[in-house]
mmCIF file of C-alpha atoms in Angstrom:
data_model
loop_
_atom_site.group_PDB
_atom_site.id
_atom_site.type_symbol
_atom_site.label_atom_id
_atom_site.label_comp_id
_atom_site.label_asym_id
_atom_site.label_seq_id
_atom_site.Cartn_x
_atom_site.Cartn_y
_atom_site.Cartn_z
ATOM 1 C CA MET A 1 0.000 0.000 0.000
ATOM 2 C CA SER A 2 1.282 3.472 -0.862
ATOM 3 C CA ALA A 3 2.545 5.814 1.842
ATOM 4 C CA HIS A 4 -0.378 8.115 1.131
ATOM 5 C CA ALA A 5 -2.928 5.333 1.509
ATOM 6 C CA SER A 6 -1.329 3.994 4.676
ATOM 7 C CA ARG A 7 -1.740 7.422 6.307
ATOM 8 C CA HIS A 8 -5.334 7.767 5.135
ATOM 9 C CA ILE A 9 -7.988 7.882 7.840
ATOM 10 C CA SER A 10 -11.575 7.338 6.700
ATOM 11 C CA VAL A 11 -14.002 10.183 7.378
ATOM 12 C CA LEU A 12 -16.118 9.297 10.430
ATOM 13 C CA GLY A 13 -14.060 6.110 10.566
ATOM 14 C CA ARG A 14 -14.385 5.527 14.309
ATOM 15 C CA GLU A 15 -18.110 6.247 14.284
ATOM 16 C CA ALA A 16 -18.698 4.029 11.237
ATOM 17 C CA VAL A 17 -16.946 1.052 12.809
ATOM 18 C CA ASP A 18 -18.713 1.634 16.129
ATOM 19 C CA TYR A 19 -22.091 1.437 14.399
ATOM 20 C CA LEU A 20 -20.987 -1.535 12.281
ATOM 21 C CA ALA A 21 -20.006 -3.270 15.555
ATOM 22 C CA PRO A 22 -17.809 -5.984 14.012
ATOM 23 C CA ARG A 23 -17.601 -9.153 16.081
ATOM 24 C CA ALA A 24 -15.138 -12.034 16.091
ATOM 25 C CA GLY A 25 -15.794 -14.435 13.248
ATOM 26 C CA GLY A 26 -18.086 -12.034 11.381
ATOM 27 C CA ILE A 27 -18.056 -11.423 7.622
ATOM 28 C CA TYR A 28 -18.237 -7.828 6.391
ATOM 29 C CA VAL A 29 -18.380 -5.964 3.080
ATOM 30 C CA ASP A 30 -16.367 -2.762 2.672
ATOM 31 C CA ALA A 31 -18.318 -1.732 -0.406
ATOM 32 C CA THR A 32 -16.073 1.246 -1.266
ATOM 33 C CA PHE A 33 -12.598 0.049 -0.257
ATOM 34 C CA GLY A 34 -10.638 3.181 -1.248
ATOM 35 C CA ALA A 35 -7.536 3.336 0.927
ATOM 36 C CA GLY A 36 -8.816 0.545 3.179
ATOM 37 C CA GLY A 37 -9.509 2.576 6.321
ATOM 38 C CA TYR A 38 -12.709 0.757 7.261
ATOM 39 C CA SER A 39 -11.279 -2.626 6.291
ATOM 40 C CA ARG A 40 -8.232 -2.177 8.528
ATOM 41 C CA ALA A 41 -10.440 -1.310 11.505
ATOM 42 C CA ILE A 42 -12.717 -4.311 10.910
ATOM 43 C CA LEU A 43 -9.738 -6.654 10.533
ATOM 44 C CA ASP A 44 -8.471 -5.507 13.938
ATOM 45 C CA VAL A 45 -11.269 -7.635 15.379
ATOM 46 C CA ALA A 46 -10.146 -11.261 15.653
ATOM 47 C CA ASP A 47 -11.175 -13.716 12.949
ATOM 48 C CA THR A 48 -13.231 -11.238 10.955
ATOM 49 C CA ARG A 49 -13.312 -11.561 7.191
ATOM 50 C CA VAL A 50 -13.720 -8.599 4.826
ATOM 51 C CA ILE A 51 -14.758 -8.445 1.183
ATOM 52 C CA GLY A 52 -13.422 -5.139 -0.157
ATOM 53 C CA ILE A 53 -14.962 -3.767 -3.364
ATOM 54 C CA ASP A 54 -13.782 -0.847 -5.469
ATOM 55 C CA ARG A 55 -14.278 0.022 -9.131
ATOM 56 C CA ASP A 56 -10.950 1.897 -9.105
ATOM 57 C CA ARG A 57 -8.125 -0.479 -10.015
ATOM 58 C CA THR A 58 -5.634 1.860 -8.360
ATOM 59 C CA ALA A 59 -7.362 1.333 -5.012
ATOM 60 C CA ILE A 60 -7.379 -2.445 -5.473
ATOM 61 C CA LEU A 61 -3.685 -2.524 -6.340
ATOM 62 C CA GLY A 62 -2.922 -0.284 -3.372
ATOM 63 C CA GLY A 63 -4.652 -2.739 -1.041
ATOM 64 C CA PHE A 64 -2.598 -5.842 -1.846
ATOM 65 C CA ASP A 65 -0.247 -5.201 1.069
ATOM 66 C CA LEU A 66 -3.213 -5.238 3.456
ATOM 67 C CA VAL A 67 -4.361 -8.511 1.879
ATOM 68 C CA ASP A 68 -0.979 -10.023 2.719
ATOM 69 C CA ARG A 69 -0.939 -8.615 6.252
ATOM 70 C CA SER A 70 -4.480 -9.854 6.920
ATOM 71 C CA GLY A 71 -3.424 -13.471 6.529
ATOM 72 C CA GLY A 72 -6.013 -14.064 3.836
ATOM 73 C CA ARG A 73 -8.930 -12.535 5.755
ATOM 74 C CA LEU A 74 -9.285 -9.702 3.212
ATOM 75 C CA THR A 75 -10.479 -10.363 -0.350
ATOM 76 C CA LEU A 76 -10.365 -7.481 -2.832
ATOM 77 C CA VAL A 77 -12.655 -7.332 -5.868
ATOM 78 C CA GLU A 78 -12.555 -4.760 -8.669
ATOM 79 C CA ASP A 79 -16.221 -4.038 -9.314
ATOM 80 C CA ARG A 80 -19.012 -1.522 -8.785
ATOM 81 C CA PHE A 81 -20.487 -1.460 -5.305
ATOM 82 C CA SER A 82 -23.968 -1.854 -6.782
ATOM 83 C CA HIS A 83 -22.872 -5.430 -7.593
ATOM 84 C CA LEU A 84 -22.105 -6.305 -3.975
ATOM 85 C CA ALA A 85 -24.674 -9.136 -3.862
ATOM 86 C CA GLU A 86 -23.115 -10.765 -6.935
ATOM 87 C CA VAL A 87 -19.623 -10.242 -5.495
ATOM 88 C CA CYS A 88 -20.668 -11.973 -2.267
ATOM 89 C CA ALA A 89 -22.257 -14.851 -4.206
ATOM 90 C CA ALA A 90 -19.038 -15.307 -6.196
ATOM 91 C CA GLN A 91 -17.225 -15.670 -2.850
ATOM 92 C CA GLY A 92 -19.695 -18.349 -1.776
ATOM 93 C CA LEU A 93 -21.552 -16.016 0.590
ATOM 94 C CA ASP A 94 -25.322 -15.665 0.640
ATOM 95 C CA ALA A 95 -25.400 -13.516 3.792
ATOM 96 C CA VAL A 96 -23.011 -11.223 5.676
ATOM 97 C CA ASP A 97 -22.860 -9.534 9.084
ATOM 98 C CA GLY A 98 -22.345 -5.971 7.940
ATOM 99 C CA VAL A 99 -21.954 -3.593 4.995
ATOM 100 C CA VAL A 100 -20.187 -0.229 5.157
ATOM 101 C CA MET A 101 -19.993 2.250 2.292
ATOM 102 C CA ASP A 102 -18.381 5.665 1.896
ATOM 103 C CA VAL A 103 -20.151 7.264 -1.036
ATOM 104 C CA GLY A 104 -18.582 9.603 -3.596
ATOM 105 C CA VAL A 105 -15.129 10.525 -4.812
ATOM 106 C CA SER A 106 -12.143 9.752 -2.588
ATOM 107 C CA SER A 107 -9.475 12.172 -1.415
ATOM 108 C CA MET A 108 -6.889 10.149 -3.329
ATOM 109 C CA GLN A 109 -8.831 10.562 -6.570
ATOM 110 C CA LEU A 110 -9.297 14.294 -6.021
ATOM 111 C CA ASP A 111 -5.602 14.755 -5.318
ATOM 112 C CA GLN A 112 -4.471 13.105 -8.565
ATOM 113 C CA ALA A 113 -4.651 15.798 -11.254
ATOM 114 C CA GLU A 114 -4.335 13.187 -14.009
ATOM 115 C CA ARG A 115 -7.692 11.697 -12.951
ATOM 116 C CA GLY A 116 -9.454 14.942 -13.865
ATOM 117 C CA PHE A 117 -11.769 15.188 -10.850
ATOM 118 C CA SER A 118 -10.662 18.596 -9.636
ATOM 119 C CA PHE A 119 -10.382 22.052 -11.186
ATOM 120 C CA ARG A 120 -7.594 22.930 -8.730
ATOM 121 C CA GLY A 121 -4.953 21.399 -10.972
ATOM 122 C CA SER A 122 -4.893 21.100 -14.745
ATOM 123 C CA GLY A 123 -5.498 17.607 -16.028
ATOM 124 C CA PRO A 124 -7.489 15.693 -18.629
ATOM 125 C CA LEU A 125 -11.261 16.053 -18.258
ATOM 126 C CA ASP A 126 -11.725 12.404 -17.281
ATOM 127 C CA MET A 127 -13.494 11.940 -13.900
ATOM 128 C CA ARG A 128 -13.994 8.173 -14.245
ATOM 129 C CA MET A 129 -13.685 6.226 -11.001
ATOM 130 C CA GLY A 130 -13.068 3.113 -13.050
ATOM 131 C CA HIS A 131 -10.966 2.793 -16.166
ATOM 132 C CA SER A 132 -13.594 2.258 -18.837
ATOM 133 C CA GLY A 133 -16.575 4.025 -20.340
ATOM 134 C CA PRO A 134 -17.131 7.634 -21.448
ATOM 135 C CA THR A 135 -15.137 10.436 -19.833
ATOM 136 C CA ALA A 136 -16.438 13.809 -18.720
ATOM 137 C CA ALA A 137 -14.858 15.246 -21.898
ATOM 138 C CA ASP A 138 -16.952 12.797 -23.945
ATOM 139 C CA VAL A 139 -20.124 13.955 -22.197
ATOM 140 C CA VAL A 140 -19.247 17.636 -22.617
ATOM 141 C CA ALA A 141 -18.621 17.007 -26.327
ATOM 142 C CA LYS A 142 -21.703 14.850 -26.985
ATOM 143 C CA ALA A 143 -24.558 16.104 -24.808
ATOM 144 C CA SER A 144 -27.023 18.618 -26.177
ATOM 145 C CA GLU A 145 -27.399 22.009 -24.518
ATOM 146 C CA ARG A 146 -30.631 20.870 -22.861
ATOM 147 C CA GLU A 147 -29.045 17.632 -21.632
ATOM 148 C CA LEU A 148 -26.073 19.521 -20.206
ATOM 149 C CA ALA A 149 -28.384 21.944 -18.429
ATOM 150 C CA ASP A 150 -30.395 19.067 -16.934
ATOM 151 C CA ILE A 151 -27.248 17.208 -15.830
ATOM 152 C CA ILE A 152 -25.734 20.287 -14.203
ATOM 153 C CA TYR A 153 -28.998 21.287 -12.514
ATOM 154 C CA ILE A 154 -30.058 17.839 -11.248
ATOM 155 C CA PHE A 155 -26.683 16.446 -10.180
ATOM 156 C CA GLY A 156 -24.938 19.696 -9.304
ATOM 157 C CA GLU A 157 -27.880 21.738 -8.028
ATOM 158 C CA GLU A 158 -26.413 24.624 -10.000
ATOM 159 C CA ARG A 159 -29.022 27.379 -10.455
ATOM 160 C CA HIS A 160 -27.042 28.848 -13.381
ATOM 161 C CA SER A 161 -27.155 25.510 -15.235
ATOM 162 C CA ARG A 162 -28.715 26.900 -18.422
ATOM 163 C CA GLY A 163 -26.116 29.619 -18.706
ATOM 164 C CA VAL A 164 -23.291 27.154 -18.048
ATOM 165 C CA ALA A 165 -24.670 24.723 -20.654
ATOM 166 C CA ARG A 166 -25.000 27.519 -23.199
ATOM 167 C CA ALA A 167 -21.398 28.623 -22.566
ATOM 168 C CA ILE A 168 -20.091 25.045 -22.918
ATOM 169 C CA VAL A 169 -21.865 24.556 -26.251
ATOM 170 C CA ALA A 170 -20.534 27.877 -27.567
ATOM 171 C CA ALA A 171 -16.988 27.096 -26.425
ATOM 172 C CA ARG A 172 -16.880 23.578 -27.889
ATOM 173 C CA LYS A 173 -17.726 25.007 -31.334
ATOM 174 C CA GLU A 174 -14.422 26.864 -31.158
ATOM 175 C CA ALA A 175 -12.283 24.031 -29.735
ATOM 176 C CA PRO A 176 -12.800 20.691 -27.934
ATOM 177 C CA ILE A 177 -13.013 21.020 -24.140
ATOM 178 C CA VAL A 178 -10.573 18.377 -22.938
ATOM 179 C CA THR A 179 -8.962 19.720 -19.741
ATOM 180 C CA THR A 180 -10.239 20.563 -16.275
ATOM 181 C CA GLU A 181 -8.637 23.987 -16.565
ATOM 182 C CA ALA A 182 -10.530 24.786 -19.773
ATOM 183 C CA LEU A 183 -13.911 23.746 -18.375
ATOM 184 C CA ALA A 184 -13.377 25.627 -15.108
ATOM 185 C CA ALA A 185 -12.540 28.798 -17.035
ATOM 186 C CA ILE A 186 -15.721 28.505 -19.119
ATOM 187 C CA VAL A 187 -17.904 28.045 -16.038
ATOM 188 C CA ALA A 188 -16.218 30.912 -14.183
ATOM 189 C CA LYS A 189 -17.357 33.319 -16.926
ATOM 190 C CA VAL A 190 -20.979 32.454 -16.136
ATOM 191 C CA VAL A 191 -21.009 31.739 -12.399
ATOM 192 C CA ARG A 192 -19.650 34.605 -10.342
ATOM 193 C CA ALA A 193 -18.420 33.638 -6.894
ATOM 194 C CA LYS A 194 -18.344 36.044 -4.000
ATOM 195 C CA PRO A 195 -15.420 36.098 -1.545
ATOM 196 C CA ASN A 196 -15.367 33.062 0.784
ATOM 197 C CA GLU A 197 -17.811 31.129 -1.437
ATOM 198 C CA ILE A 198 -17.053 27.859 -3.203
ATOM 199 C CA HIS A 199 -15.248 27.946 -6.553
ATOM 200 C CA PRO A 200 -17.642 28.813 -9.407
ATOM 201 C CA ALA A 201 -17.018 25.452 -11.107
ATOM 202 C CA THR A 202 -17.644 23.297 -8.011
ATOM 203 C CA ARG A 203 -21.246 22.350 -8.788
ATOM 204 C CA THR A 204 -20.645 21.750 -12.496
ATOM 205 C CA PHE A 205 -17.696 19.458 -11.754
ATOM 206 C CA GLN A 206 -19.745 17.603 -9.136
ATOM 207 C CA ALA A 207 -22.577 17.125 -11.616
ATOM 208 C CA LEU A 208 -20.351 15.738 -14.364
ATOM 209 C CA ARG A 209 -18.545 13.417 -11.939
ATOM 210 C CA ILE A 210 -21.798 12.013 -10.585
ATOM 211 C CA PHE A 211 -23.200 11.622 -14.100
ATOM 212 C CA VAL A 212 -20.120 9.984 -15.642
ATOM 213 C CA ASN A 213 -19.912 7.451 -12.802
ATOM 214 C CA GLU A 214 -23.698 6.994 -12.480
ATOM 215 C CA GLU A 215 -23.156 7.475 -8.759
ATOM 216 C CA LEU A 216 -26.737 8.005 -7.647
ATOM 217 C CA ASP A 217 -28.053 4.994 -9.570
ATOM 218 C CA GLU A 218 -25.179 3.006 -8.082
ATOM 219 C CA LEU A 219 -26.172 4.105 -4.581
ATOM 220 C CA HIS A 220 -29.839 3.175 -5.090
ATOM 221 C CA GLN A 221 -28.816 -0.284 -6.306
ATOM 222 C CA ALA A 222 -26.150 -0.803 -3.636
ATOM 223 C CA LEU A 223 -28.599 -0.075 -0.817
ATOM 224 C CA ALA A 224 -31.074 -2.595 -2.222
ATOM 225 C CA ALA A 225 -28.281 -5.153 -2.629
ATOM 226 C CA ALA A 226 -27.138 -4.630 0.964
ATOM 227 C CA GLU A 227 -30.699 -5.227 2.158
ATOM 228 C CA CYS A 228 -30.657 -8.591 0.362
ATOM 229 C CA VAL A 229 -27.306 -9.858 1.693
ATOM 230 C CA LEU A 230 -27.446 -8.736 5.329
ATOM 231 C CA LYS A 231 -28.289 -11.343 7.960
ATOM 232 C CA PRO A 232 -30.917 -10.527 10.600
ATOM 233 C CA GLY A 233 -29.028 -8.350 13.082
ATOM 234 C CA GLY A 234 -26.503 -7.335 10.417
ATOM 235 C CA ARG A 235 -25.598 -3.651 10.211
ATOM 236 C CA LEU A 236 -25.629 -1.201 7.299
ATOM 237 C CA VAL A 237 -23.517 1.963 7.680
ATOM 238 C CA VAL A 238 -23.398 4.664 4.992
ATOM 239 C CA VAL A 239 -21.275 7.821 4.966
ATOM 240 C CA SER A 240 -22.257 10.412 2.361
ATOM 241 C CA PHE A 241 -20.944 13.860 1.518
ATOM 242 C CA HIS A 242 -23.695 15.903 -0.065
ATOM 243 C CA SER A 243 -27.442 16.329 0.098
ATOM 244 C CA LEU A 244 -28.256 14.280 -3.019
ATOM 245 C CA GLU A 245 -26.609 11.161 -1.599
ATOM 246 C CA ASP A 246 -27.834 11.662 1.939
ATOM 247 C CA ARG A 247 -31.417 12.131 0.740
ATOM 248 C CA ILE A 248 -31.308 8.779 -1.050
ATOM 249 C CA VAL A 249 -29.983 7.008 2.054
ATOM 250 C CA LYS A 250 -32.434 8.791 4.357
ATOM 251 C CA ASN A 251 -35.438 7.931 2.174
ATOM 252 C CA PHE A 252 -34.344 4.317 1.693
ATOM 253 C CA LEU A 253 -33.979 3.715 5.416
ATOM 254 C CA ALA A 254 -37.170 5.611 6.259
ATOM 255 C CA ASP A 255 -39.105 3.431 3.816
ATOM 256 C CA ARG A 256 -37.510 0.185 5.018
ATOM 257 C CA GLY A 257 -37.837 1.125 8.681
ATOM 258 C CA LYS A 258 -41.443 2.246 8.502
ATOM 259 C CA VAL A 259 -44.014 0.594 10.752
ATOM 260 C CA SER A 260 -47.587 1.214 9.636
ATOM 261 C CA ALA A 261 -49.922 2.310 12.411
ATOM 262 C CA GLY A 262 -52.948 1.770 10.188
ATOM 263 C CA SER A 263 -56.104 3.875 10.264
ATOM 264 C CA ARG A 264 -59.660 3.093 11.292
ATOM 265 C CA HIS A 265 -60.846 5.525 8.593
ATOM 266 C CA MET A 266 -59.039 3.828 5.698
ATOM 267 C CA PRO A 267 -59.216 0.294 4.311
ATOM 268 C CA GLU A 268 -56.289 -1.854 5.459
ATOM 269 C CA VAL A 269 -53.528 -2.050 2.867
ATOM 270 C CA ALA A 270 -50.993 -4.875 2.872
ATOM 271 C CA GLN A 271 -47.587 -3.444 3.736
ATOM 272 C CA SER A 272 -44.203 -5.115 3.955
ATOM 273 C CA PRO A 273 -42.913 -5.339 7.528
ATOM 274 C CA PRO A 274 -39.857 -3.175 8.260
ATOM 275 C CA SER A 275 -36.638 -4.721 6.998
ATOM 276 C CA PHE A 276 -34.424 -2.326 8.979
ATOM 277 C CA LYS A 277 -34.349 -0.866 12.465
ATOM 278 C CA ILE A 278 -32.959 2.667 12.245
ATOM 279 C CA LEU A 279 -29.989 3.258 14.563
ATOM 280 C CA THR A 280 -29.428 6.945 13.770
ATOM 281 C CA LYS A 281 -32.520 9.098 14.248
ATOM 282 C CA ARG A 282 -30.434 11.999 12.974
ATOM 283 C CA PRO A 283 -27.333 11.748 10.790
ATOM 284 C CA VAL A 284 -24.007 11.658 12.635
ATOM 285 C CA GLY A 285 -21.492 14.315 11.592
ATOM 286 C CA PRO A 286 -17.793 14.888 12.260
ATOM 287 C CA ASP A 287 -16.630 16.676 15.370
ATOM 288 C CA ASP A 288 -14.630 19.908 15.298
ATOM 289 C CA ALA A 289 -11.317 18.075 15.642
ATOM 290 C CA GLU A 290 -11.964 15.929 12.560
ATOM 291 C CA VAL A 291 -13.050 18.932 10.482
ATOM 292 C CA ALA A 292 -9.925 20.820 11.569
ATOM 293 C CA ALA A 293 -7.738 17.874 10.554
ATOM 294 C CA ASN A 294 -9.615 17.230 7.311
ATOM 295 C CA PRO A 295 -11.799 20.101 5.967
ATOM 296 C CA ARG A 296 -13.307 17.724 3.370
ATOM 297 C CA ALA A 297 -15.054 15.948 6.244
ATOM 298 C CA ARG A 298 -17.194 19.004 6.987
ATOM 299 C CA SER A 299 -20.235 17.872 4.978
ATOM 300 C CA ALA A 300 -20.071 14.165 5.894
ATOM 301 C CA LYS A 301 -23.179 12.466 7.284
ATOM 302 C CA LEU A 302 -23.417 8.952 8.643
ATOM 303 C CA ARG A 303 -26.618 6.897 8.785
ATOM 304 C CA ALA A 304 -26.874 3.366 10.148
ATOM 305 C CA ALA A 305 -29.505 0.658 10.491
ATOM 306 C CA GLU A 306 -29.815 -2.950 11.632
ATOM 307 C CA ARG A 307 -31.410 -5.624 9.475
ATOM 308 C CA THR A 308 -34.528 -7.290 10.809
ATOM 309 C CA ALA A 309 -35.698 -10.814 10.004
ATOM 310 C CA ALA A 310 -38.335 -9.499 7.550
ATOM 311 C CA PRO A 311 -37.921 -10.276 3.844
ATOM 312 C CA ALA A 312 -36.207 -7.668 1.680
ATOM 313 C CA HIS A 313 -38.590 -5.194 0.073
ATOM 314 C CA ARG A 314 -39.020 -4.985 -3.678
ATOM 315 C CA ALA A 315 -36.259 -2.848 -5.166
ATOM 316 C CA ASP A 316 -37.450 0.666 -5.970
ATOM 317 C CA ASP A 317 -37.558 1.925 -9.544
ATOM 318 C CA LEU A 318 -34.699 4.262 -10.403
ATOM 319 C CA PRO A 319 -35.578 7.959 -10.762
ATOM 320 C CA SER A 320 -36.218 9.265 -14.278
ATOM 321 C CA TRP A 321 -33.213 11.548 -14.543
ATOM 322 C CA PRO A 322 -30.668 11.779 -17.433
ATOM 323 C CA ARG A 323 -28.760 8.583 -18.122
ATOM 324 C CA LEU A 324 -25.217 8.232 -19.450
ATOM 325 C CA ALA A 325 -26.064 5.627 -22.096
ATOM 326 C CA ASP A 326 -28.882 7.762 -23.504
ATOM 327 C CA VAL A 327 -26.700 10.861 -23.781
ATOM 328 C CA MET A 328 -23.834 8.994 -25.418
ATOM 329 C CA ARG A 329 -26.026 7.411 -28.066
ATOM 330 C CA GLY A 330 -27.715 10.716 -28.752
ATOM 331 C CA GLY A 331 -31.071 9.709 -27.314
#
């Protein structure tokens, strides 16, 4: 494992592991392995086994040293975390004792200019967490003005999305937009930031990153998969970093943890019994010390729940927002 990764401490790492409550002999899924912070903490408990999943090959390669030091108790799989049920099945597991996931881009990815996630250093406009599929530059080149505006508004919550989309389309007629620096400069001409506010390009970059990696669809599917693989009493812990992600987690757990009181004024409707017991009535955030040590932790929210013995609910339909495949085929 690289020196950088070995020093990495997961955001809300102590709180996440406390809620996960790993026990000796338990089997756990670190659904977003990253630098292995959660996995290391789980493996500190005797005889635990961890399945670590990450779509980023760099993270998987960086974790091989921890595989060796774990004595075979850690298995790393390069895959999307939405596939965690299939990954478990491939390991001969039909149920596990806990699932932890840290949603969104990692600090390591942000800090590597060549990955194209950040406007703070010039690099190729890539943004892929994995190493295949369309890049952010491909989306910027292919999407229509309306599609770009929808992507930037829905996934970036950027109120100037139409103006940004219009500026991108005008600029790409002059020259391809292939670097983070070029895109940031285009956005900065439309979005004016006041002193002490976030960089003008922050929301546009967030939107493209989420869209290119299909992050919100992945989260929807990963939560449903975790519900299917957790044993009764198994724990689900999710750390998210912005309102779009947290809303998905909050709504999923609220729906799965709901107990119907019924009504004497309404006909009785069959309702699935709760599949989760909510452990966090309010999201857990970082303390002042963690924010001081790592400013990126400021927006982090942790939610946790414990699986009941009830059957898993039917997976929810995905929201009808723009989809990568549709944009890339021009539909």
